[in-house]
Short mmCIF file of C-alpha atoms in Angstrom, two decimals:
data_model
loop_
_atom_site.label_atom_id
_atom_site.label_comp_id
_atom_site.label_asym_id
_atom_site.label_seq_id
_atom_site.Cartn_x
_atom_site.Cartn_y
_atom_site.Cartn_z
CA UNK A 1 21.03 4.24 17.14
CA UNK A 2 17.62 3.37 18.33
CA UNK A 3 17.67 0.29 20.24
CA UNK A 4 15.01 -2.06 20.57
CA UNK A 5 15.63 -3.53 24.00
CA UNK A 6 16.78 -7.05 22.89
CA UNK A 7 18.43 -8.49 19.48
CA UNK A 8 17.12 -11.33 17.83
CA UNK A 9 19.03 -14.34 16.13
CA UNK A 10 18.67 -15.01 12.98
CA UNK A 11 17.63 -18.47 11.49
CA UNK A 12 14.56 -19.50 9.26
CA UNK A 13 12.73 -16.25 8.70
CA UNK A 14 8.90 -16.61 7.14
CA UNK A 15 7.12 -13.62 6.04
CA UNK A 16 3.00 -14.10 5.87
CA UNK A 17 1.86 -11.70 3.34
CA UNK A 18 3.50 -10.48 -0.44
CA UNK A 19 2.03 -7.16 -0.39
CA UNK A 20 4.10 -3.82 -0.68
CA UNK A 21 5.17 -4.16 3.46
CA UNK A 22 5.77 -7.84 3.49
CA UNK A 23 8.02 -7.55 0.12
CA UNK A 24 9.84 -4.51 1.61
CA UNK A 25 11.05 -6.10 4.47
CA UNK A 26 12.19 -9.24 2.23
CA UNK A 27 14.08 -6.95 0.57
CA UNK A 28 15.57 -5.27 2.71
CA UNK A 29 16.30 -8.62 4.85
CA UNK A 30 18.13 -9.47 1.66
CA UNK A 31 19.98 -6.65 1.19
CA UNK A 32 21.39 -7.14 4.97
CA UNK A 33 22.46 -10.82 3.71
CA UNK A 34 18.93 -12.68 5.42
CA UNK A 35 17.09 -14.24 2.35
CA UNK A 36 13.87 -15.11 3.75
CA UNK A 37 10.23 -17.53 2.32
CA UNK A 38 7.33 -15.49 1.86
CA UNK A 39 4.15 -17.04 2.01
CA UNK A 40 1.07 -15.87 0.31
CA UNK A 41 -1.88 -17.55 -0.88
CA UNK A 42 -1.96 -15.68 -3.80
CA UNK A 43 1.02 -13.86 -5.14
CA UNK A 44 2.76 -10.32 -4.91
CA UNK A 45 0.45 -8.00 -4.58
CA UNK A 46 -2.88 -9.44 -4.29
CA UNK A 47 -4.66 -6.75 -2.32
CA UNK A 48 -4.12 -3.19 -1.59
CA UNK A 49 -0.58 -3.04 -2.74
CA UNK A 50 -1.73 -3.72 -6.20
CA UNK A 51 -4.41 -1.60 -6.53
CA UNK A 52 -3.80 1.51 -4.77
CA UNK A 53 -3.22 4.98 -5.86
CA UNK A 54 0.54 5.38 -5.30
CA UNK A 55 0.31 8.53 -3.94
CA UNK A 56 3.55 9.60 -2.14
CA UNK A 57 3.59 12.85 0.71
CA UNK A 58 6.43 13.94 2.51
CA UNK A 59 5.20 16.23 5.18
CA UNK A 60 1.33 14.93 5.56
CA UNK A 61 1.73 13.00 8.54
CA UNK A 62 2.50 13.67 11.92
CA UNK A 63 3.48 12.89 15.54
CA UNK A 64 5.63 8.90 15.18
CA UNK A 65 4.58 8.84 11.27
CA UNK A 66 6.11 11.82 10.33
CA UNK A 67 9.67 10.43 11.00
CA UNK A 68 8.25 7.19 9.11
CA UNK A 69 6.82 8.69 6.32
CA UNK A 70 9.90 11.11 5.54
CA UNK A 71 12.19 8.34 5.45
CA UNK A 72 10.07 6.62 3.41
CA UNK A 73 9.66 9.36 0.84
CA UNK A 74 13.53 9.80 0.00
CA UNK A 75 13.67 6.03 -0.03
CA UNK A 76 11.25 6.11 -2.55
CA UNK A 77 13.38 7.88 -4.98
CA UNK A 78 16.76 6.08 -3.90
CA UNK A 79 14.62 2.79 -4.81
CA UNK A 80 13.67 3.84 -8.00
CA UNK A 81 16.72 4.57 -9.14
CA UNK A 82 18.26 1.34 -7.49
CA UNK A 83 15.40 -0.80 -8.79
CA UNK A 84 16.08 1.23 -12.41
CA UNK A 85 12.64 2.00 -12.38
CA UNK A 86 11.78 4.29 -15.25
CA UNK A 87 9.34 7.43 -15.09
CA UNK A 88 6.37 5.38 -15.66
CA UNK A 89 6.62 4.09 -12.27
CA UNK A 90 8.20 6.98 -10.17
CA UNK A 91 7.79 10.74 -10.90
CA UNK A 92 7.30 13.73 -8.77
CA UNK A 93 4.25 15.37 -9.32
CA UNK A 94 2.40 18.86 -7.84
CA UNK A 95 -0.98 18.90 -6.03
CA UNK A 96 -3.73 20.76 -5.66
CA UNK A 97 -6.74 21.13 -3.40
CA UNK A 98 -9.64 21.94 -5.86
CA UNK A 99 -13.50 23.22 -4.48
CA UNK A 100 -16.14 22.70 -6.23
CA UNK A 101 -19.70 23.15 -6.65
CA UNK A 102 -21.30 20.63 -8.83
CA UNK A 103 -22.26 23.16 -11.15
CA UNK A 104 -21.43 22.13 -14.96
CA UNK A 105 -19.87 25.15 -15.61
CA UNK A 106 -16.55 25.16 -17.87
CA UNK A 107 -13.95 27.54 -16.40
CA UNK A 108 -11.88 28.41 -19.60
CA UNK A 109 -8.38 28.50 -20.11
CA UNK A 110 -8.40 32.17 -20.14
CA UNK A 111 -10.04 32.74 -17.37
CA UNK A 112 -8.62 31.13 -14.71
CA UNK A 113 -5.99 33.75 -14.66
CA UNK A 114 -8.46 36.37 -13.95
CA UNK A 115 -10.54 33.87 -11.18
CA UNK A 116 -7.45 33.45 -9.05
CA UNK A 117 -6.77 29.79 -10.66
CA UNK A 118 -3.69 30.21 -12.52
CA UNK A 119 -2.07 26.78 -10.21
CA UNK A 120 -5.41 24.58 -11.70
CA UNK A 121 -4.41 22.24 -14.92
CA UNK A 122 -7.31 19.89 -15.90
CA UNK A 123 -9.81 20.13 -13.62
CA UNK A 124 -12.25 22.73 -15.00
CA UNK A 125 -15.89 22.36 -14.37
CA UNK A 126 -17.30 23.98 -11.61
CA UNK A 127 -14.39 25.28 -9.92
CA UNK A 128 -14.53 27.99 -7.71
CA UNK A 129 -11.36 28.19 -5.59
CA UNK A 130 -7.91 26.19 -5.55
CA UNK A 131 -4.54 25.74 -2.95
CA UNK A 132 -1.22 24.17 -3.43
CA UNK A 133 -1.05 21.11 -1.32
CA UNK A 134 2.83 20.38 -2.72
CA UNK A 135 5.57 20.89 -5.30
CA UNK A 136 7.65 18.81 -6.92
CA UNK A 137 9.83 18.96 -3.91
CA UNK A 138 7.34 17.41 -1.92
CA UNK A 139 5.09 14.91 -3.87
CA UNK A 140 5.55 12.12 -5.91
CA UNK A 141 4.00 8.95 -7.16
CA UNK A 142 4.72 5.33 -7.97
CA UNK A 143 2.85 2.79 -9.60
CA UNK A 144 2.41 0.25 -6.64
CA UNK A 145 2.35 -3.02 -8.05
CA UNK A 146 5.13 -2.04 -10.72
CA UNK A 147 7.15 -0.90 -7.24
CA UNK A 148 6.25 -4.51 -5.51
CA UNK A 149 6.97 -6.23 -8.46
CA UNK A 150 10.75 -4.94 -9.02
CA UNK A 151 11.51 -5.13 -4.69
CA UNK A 152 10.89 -9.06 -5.24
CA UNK A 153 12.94 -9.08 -8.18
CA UNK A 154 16.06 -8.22 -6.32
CA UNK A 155 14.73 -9.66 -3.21
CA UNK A 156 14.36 -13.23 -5.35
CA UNK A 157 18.11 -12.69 -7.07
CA UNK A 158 19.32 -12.48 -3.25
CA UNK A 159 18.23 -15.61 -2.61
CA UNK A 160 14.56 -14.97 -1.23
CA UNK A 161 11.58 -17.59 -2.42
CA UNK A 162 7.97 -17.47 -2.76
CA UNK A 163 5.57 -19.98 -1.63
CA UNK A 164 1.84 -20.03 -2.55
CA UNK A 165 0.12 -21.03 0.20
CA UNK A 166 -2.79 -20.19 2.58
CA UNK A 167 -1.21 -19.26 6.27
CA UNK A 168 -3.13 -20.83 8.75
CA UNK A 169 -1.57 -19.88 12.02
CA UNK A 170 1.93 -19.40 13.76
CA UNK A 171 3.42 -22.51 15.35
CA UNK A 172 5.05 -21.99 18.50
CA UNK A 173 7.05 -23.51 21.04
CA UNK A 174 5.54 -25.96 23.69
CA UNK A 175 6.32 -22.96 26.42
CA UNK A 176 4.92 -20.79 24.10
CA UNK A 177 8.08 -18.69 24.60
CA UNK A 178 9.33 -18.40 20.60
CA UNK A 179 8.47 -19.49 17.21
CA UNK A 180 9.21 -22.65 15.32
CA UNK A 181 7.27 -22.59 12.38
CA UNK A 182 4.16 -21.40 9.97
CA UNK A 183 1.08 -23.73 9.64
CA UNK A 184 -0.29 -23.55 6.54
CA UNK A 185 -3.11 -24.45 5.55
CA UNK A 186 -4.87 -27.97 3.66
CA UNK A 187 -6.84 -27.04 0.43
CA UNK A 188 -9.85 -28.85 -0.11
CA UNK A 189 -11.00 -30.58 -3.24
CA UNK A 190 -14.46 -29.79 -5.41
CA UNK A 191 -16.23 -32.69 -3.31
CA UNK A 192 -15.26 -31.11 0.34
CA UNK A 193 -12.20 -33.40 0.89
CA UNK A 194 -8.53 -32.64 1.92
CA UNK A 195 -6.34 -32.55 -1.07
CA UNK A 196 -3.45 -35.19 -1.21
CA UNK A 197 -0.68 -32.33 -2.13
CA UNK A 198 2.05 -33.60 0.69
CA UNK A 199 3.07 -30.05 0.75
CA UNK A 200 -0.21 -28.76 1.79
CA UNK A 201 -1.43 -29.32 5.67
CA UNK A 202 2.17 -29.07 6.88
CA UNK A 203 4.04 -26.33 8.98
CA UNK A 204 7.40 -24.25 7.59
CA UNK A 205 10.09 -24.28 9.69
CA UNK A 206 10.54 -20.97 11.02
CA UNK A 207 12.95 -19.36 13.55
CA UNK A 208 11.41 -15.89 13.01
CA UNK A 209 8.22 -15.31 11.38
CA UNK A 210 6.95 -11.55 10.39
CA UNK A 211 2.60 -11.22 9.92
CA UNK A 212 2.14 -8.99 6.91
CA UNK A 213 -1.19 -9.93 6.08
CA UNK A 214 -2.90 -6.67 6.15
CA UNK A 215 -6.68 -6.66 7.47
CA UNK A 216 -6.13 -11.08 7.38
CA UNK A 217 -3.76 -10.30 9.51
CA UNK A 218 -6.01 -10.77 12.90
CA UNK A 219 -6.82 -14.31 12.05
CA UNK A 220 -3.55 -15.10 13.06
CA UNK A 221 -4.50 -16.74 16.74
CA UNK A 222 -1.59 -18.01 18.04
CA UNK A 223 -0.16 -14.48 18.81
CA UNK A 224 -1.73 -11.39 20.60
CA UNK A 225 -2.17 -9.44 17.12
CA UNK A 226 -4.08 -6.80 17.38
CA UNK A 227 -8.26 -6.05 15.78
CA UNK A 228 -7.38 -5.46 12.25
CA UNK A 229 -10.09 -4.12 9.92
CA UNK A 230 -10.60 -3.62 6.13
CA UNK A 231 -11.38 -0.32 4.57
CA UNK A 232 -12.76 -1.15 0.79
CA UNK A 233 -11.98 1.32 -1.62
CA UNK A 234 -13.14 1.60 -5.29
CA UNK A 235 -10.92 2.92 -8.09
CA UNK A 236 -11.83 3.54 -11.69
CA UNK A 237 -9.09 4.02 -14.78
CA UNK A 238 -9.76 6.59 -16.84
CA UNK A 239 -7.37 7.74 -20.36
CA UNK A 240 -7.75 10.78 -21.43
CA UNK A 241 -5.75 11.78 -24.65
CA UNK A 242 -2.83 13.70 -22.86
CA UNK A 243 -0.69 12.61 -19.76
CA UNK A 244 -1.54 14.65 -16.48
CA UNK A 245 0.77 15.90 -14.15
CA UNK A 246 -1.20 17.32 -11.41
CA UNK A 247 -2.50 15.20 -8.76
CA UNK A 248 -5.68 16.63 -7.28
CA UNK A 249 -7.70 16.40 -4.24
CA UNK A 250 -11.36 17.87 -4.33
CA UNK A 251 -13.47 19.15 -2.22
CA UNK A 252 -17.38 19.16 -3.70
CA UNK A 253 -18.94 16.13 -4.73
CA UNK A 254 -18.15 13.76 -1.77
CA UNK A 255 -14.33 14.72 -1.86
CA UNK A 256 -13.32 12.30 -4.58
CA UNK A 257 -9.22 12.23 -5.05
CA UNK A 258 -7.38 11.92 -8.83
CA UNK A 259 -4.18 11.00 -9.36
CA UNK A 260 -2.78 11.16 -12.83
CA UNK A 261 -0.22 8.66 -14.13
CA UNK A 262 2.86 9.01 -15.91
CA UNK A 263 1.53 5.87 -18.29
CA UNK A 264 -1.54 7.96 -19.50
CA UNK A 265 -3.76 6.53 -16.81
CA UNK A 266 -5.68 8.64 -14.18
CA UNK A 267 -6.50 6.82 -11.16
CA UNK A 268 -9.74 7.77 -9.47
CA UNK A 269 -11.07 7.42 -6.23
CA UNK A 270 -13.11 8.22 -3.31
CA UNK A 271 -16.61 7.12 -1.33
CA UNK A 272 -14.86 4.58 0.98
CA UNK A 273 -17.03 1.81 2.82
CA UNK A 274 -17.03 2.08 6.80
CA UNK A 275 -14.62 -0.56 8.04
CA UNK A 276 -15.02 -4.13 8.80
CA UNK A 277 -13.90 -7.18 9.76
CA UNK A 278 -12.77 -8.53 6.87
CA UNK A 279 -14.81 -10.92 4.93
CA UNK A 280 -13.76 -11.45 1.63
CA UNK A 281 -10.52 -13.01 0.85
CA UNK A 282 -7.25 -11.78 -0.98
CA UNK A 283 -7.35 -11.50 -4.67
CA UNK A 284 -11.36 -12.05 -4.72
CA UNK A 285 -12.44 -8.84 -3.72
CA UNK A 286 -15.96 -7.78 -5.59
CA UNK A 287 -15.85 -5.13 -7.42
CA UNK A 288 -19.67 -3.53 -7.12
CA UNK A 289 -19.90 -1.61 -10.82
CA UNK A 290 -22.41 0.98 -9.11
CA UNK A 291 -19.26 1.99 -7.24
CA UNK A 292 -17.16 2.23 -10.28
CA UNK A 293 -19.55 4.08 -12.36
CA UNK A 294 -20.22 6.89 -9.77
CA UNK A 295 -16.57 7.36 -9.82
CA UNK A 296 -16.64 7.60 -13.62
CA UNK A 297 -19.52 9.72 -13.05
CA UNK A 298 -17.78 12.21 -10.72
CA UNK A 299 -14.61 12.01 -13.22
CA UNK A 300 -16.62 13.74 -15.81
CA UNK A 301 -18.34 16.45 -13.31
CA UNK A 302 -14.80 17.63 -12.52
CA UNK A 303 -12.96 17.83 -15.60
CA UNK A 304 -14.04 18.08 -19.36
CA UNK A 305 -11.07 15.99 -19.53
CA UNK A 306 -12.27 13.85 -18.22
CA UNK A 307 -15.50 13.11 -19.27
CA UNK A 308 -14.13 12.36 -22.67
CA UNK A 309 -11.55 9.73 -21.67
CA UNK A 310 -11.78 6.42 -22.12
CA UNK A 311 -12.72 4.29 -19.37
CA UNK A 312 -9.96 1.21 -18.96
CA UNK A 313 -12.86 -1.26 -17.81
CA UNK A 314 -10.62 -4.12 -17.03
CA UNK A 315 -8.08 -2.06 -14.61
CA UNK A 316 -11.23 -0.31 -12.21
CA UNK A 317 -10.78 -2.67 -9.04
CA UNK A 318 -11.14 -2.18 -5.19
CA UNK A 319 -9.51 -3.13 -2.25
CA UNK A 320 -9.34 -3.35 1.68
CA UNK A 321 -6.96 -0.84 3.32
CA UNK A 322 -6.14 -2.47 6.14
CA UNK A 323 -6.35 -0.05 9.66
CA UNK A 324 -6.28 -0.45 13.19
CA UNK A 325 -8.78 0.67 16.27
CA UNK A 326 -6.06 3.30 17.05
CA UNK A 327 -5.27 4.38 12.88
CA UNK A 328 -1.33 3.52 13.93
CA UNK A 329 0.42 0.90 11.96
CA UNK A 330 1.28 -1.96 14.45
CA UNK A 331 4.89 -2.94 13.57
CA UNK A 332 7.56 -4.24 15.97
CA UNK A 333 8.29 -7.53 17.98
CA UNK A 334 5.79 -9.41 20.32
CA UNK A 335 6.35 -9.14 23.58
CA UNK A 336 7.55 -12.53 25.22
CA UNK A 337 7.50 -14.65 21.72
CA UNK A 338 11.21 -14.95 20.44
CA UNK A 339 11.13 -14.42 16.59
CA UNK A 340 7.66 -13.17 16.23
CA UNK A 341 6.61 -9.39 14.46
CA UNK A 342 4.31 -7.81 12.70
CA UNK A 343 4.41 -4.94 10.54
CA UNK A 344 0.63 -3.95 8.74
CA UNK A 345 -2.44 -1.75 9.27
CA UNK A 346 -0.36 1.04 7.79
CA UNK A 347 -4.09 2.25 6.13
CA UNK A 348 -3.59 4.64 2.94
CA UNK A 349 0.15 5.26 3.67
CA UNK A 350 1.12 1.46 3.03
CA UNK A 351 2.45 1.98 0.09
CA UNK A 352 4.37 5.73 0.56
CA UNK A 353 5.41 3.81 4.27
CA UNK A 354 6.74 0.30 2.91
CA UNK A 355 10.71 1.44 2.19
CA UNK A 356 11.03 2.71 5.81
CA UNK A 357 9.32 0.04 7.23
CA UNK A 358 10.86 -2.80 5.51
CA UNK A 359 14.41 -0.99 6.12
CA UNK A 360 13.29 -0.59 10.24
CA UNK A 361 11.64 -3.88 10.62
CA UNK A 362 14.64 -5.82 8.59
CA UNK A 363 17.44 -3.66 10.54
CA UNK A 364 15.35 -4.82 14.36
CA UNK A 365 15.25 -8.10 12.69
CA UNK A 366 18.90 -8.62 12.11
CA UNK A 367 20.65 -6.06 14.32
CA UNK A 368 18.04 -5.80 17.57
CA UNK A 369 17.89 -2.01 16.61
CA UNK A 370 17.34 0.70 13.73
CA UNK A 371 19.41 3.88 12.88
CA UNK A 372 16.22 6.33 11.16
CA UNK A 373 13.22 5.18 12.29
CA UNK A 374 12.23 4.35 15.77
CA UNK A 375 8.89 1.46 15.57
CA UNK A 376 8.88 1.72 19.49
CA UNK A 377 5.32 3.70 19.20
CA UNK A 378 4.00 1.26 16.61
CA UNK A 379 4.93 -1.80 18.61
CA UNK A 380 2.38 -4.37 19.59
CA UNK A 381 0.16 -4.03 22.83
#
């Protein structure tokens, strides 16, 4: 067992954020009989968790994430089938590392044998050289916000609620030694004034209270959280007239990244903006078309495929990945605050790293220690 120095009792418990990590470790509270309020000003999955690839890695990471991450990819699959999540959602998949060199020259179907390509499924145009980057035995994929979507749905039948709300800070205790509640914060009206909801303005009770806000996670003030910065991604929704199975990472043509869905969709990506303190606030993210369309652009470059599918307009998005100075998730307990964690800035692993997380953070949470992940190198300094 891994122990985490000191257990914590259990009492009120407040999760700030309903993305993929904050719903994980609601569930997984849950399941170890601790319903818990999650507060969000939005919904599930108003950010990244709902609009991210869904690509899932087993042996990609390294050092303290490769633990994490393996965990997290067998959970994936237990989940799926515990969630009874069908093969539109989960799947394993194979990928491939595909150069190219913006040339629009169509590799054939016969040819590829003779080119060394035989691994390559759809992408055809300009290709000159291709390596396995997995199997079946170690990729997979889920659809994110499907995956976020069915963890509430259990976490809600065990007893877990929702609130809508904006957080505005943690409340704590006069020493400043522990946690007593969430403030959260007064909505205004069209002419600038507070808005008479009673509910609104107030502070949730709250004997232990987990920040899960991704990138808004540094506006938190009341605890030491560390610099947390947004990483906006665009993503453009293409349909071509057969499923893909291959997910495929290029290299050519500013590295874009494709990942086929098992609904028909291909999800397309790539050309990330520097990161920033974040701005712009959840679920009103722009979406800059010129950003889309080179993606669409790039789409057709790669793959004849491709450049015949329809383009799903209303589904291209983008979103903040949220990452730290150091690229480490912070997760853990804050030193000297009883009852106050945070768990984000897991970049583009949040969603392959939510079940292991959740299962950690909700096991330190309830028990003071975890049996297959140890969060002591992603704690909080």
């Amino acid at each position: 067992m891994i122990t985490s120095g000191s257990a914590t009792g259990i009492g009120n418990v407040v999760i700030c954020g309903a993305g993929v990590i904050g719903t994980s470790i609601a569930y997984h509270l849950a399941k170890l009989g601790v319903p818990s309020r999650v507060i969000d000003p939005v919904g599930l999955a108003p950010a990244a968790s709902g609009k991210a690839g869904g690509f899932l890695a087993l042996d990609w990471n390294a050092g303290p994430l490769d633990e994490l991450s393996r965990r997290s990819f067998h959970l994936h699959e237990k989940l799926a089938q515990d969630l009874d999540l069908d093969d539109k959602c989960y799947r394993r998949l194979r990928c491939e590392a595909v150069a190219v060199d913006g040339s629009d020259r169509v590799v054939q179907p016969s040819q590829k044998k003779l080119q060394g390509l035989n691994d390559i499924d759809w992408a055809d145009v300009g290709v000159v050289g291709s390596r396995c980057l997995g199997t079946t035995d170690t990729i997979a994929q889920t659809h994110p916000k499907l995956f976020v979507e069915a963890l509430w749905r259990d976490a809600e039948k065990l007893g877990c609620e929702m609130l809508i709300h904006e957080v505005d800070d943690v409340q704590l205790s006069s020493d400043g030694k522990s946690v007593t509640g969430v403030k959260i914060k007064s909505k205004k009206n069209k002419d600038g004034g507070e808005q008479q909801d009673p509910s609104e303005g107030e502070v949730i009770p709250a004997d232990v209270v987990i920040i899960a806000m991704g990138p808004w996670s540094s506006r938190i003030k009341s605890l030491p959280v560390p610099q947390l910065y947004g990483q906006k991604y665009h993503s453009a929704i293409l349909r071509p007239k057969r499923v893909l199975d291959q997910a495929v990472f290029f290299q050519g043509l500013g590295d874009p990244e494709v990942y086929p869905r098992p609904d028909g969709d291909v999800y397309v990506c790539g050309y990330p903006d520097s990161p920033v303190i974040i701005q712009e606030e959840p679920g009103s993210v722009q979406v800059r078309p010129e950003a889309v369309d080179r993606l669409i652009n790039v789409a057709g470059k790669l793959s004849t495929e491709l450049a015949e599918a329809e383009v799903v307009r209303n589904k291209c998005s983008s979103c903040h990945l949220p990452v730290t100075a150091n690229g480490m998730p912070a997760m853990g307990p804050f030193t000297g605050v009883k009852g106050a964690y945070i768990a984000t800035g897991h970049s583009c692993w949040g969603i392959l790293n939510a079940p292991a997380s959740g299962e950690a953070m909700a096991e330190l949470i309830v028990n003071g220690e975890t049996s297959h992940v140890d969060l002591r190198p992603f704690y909080p300094r």
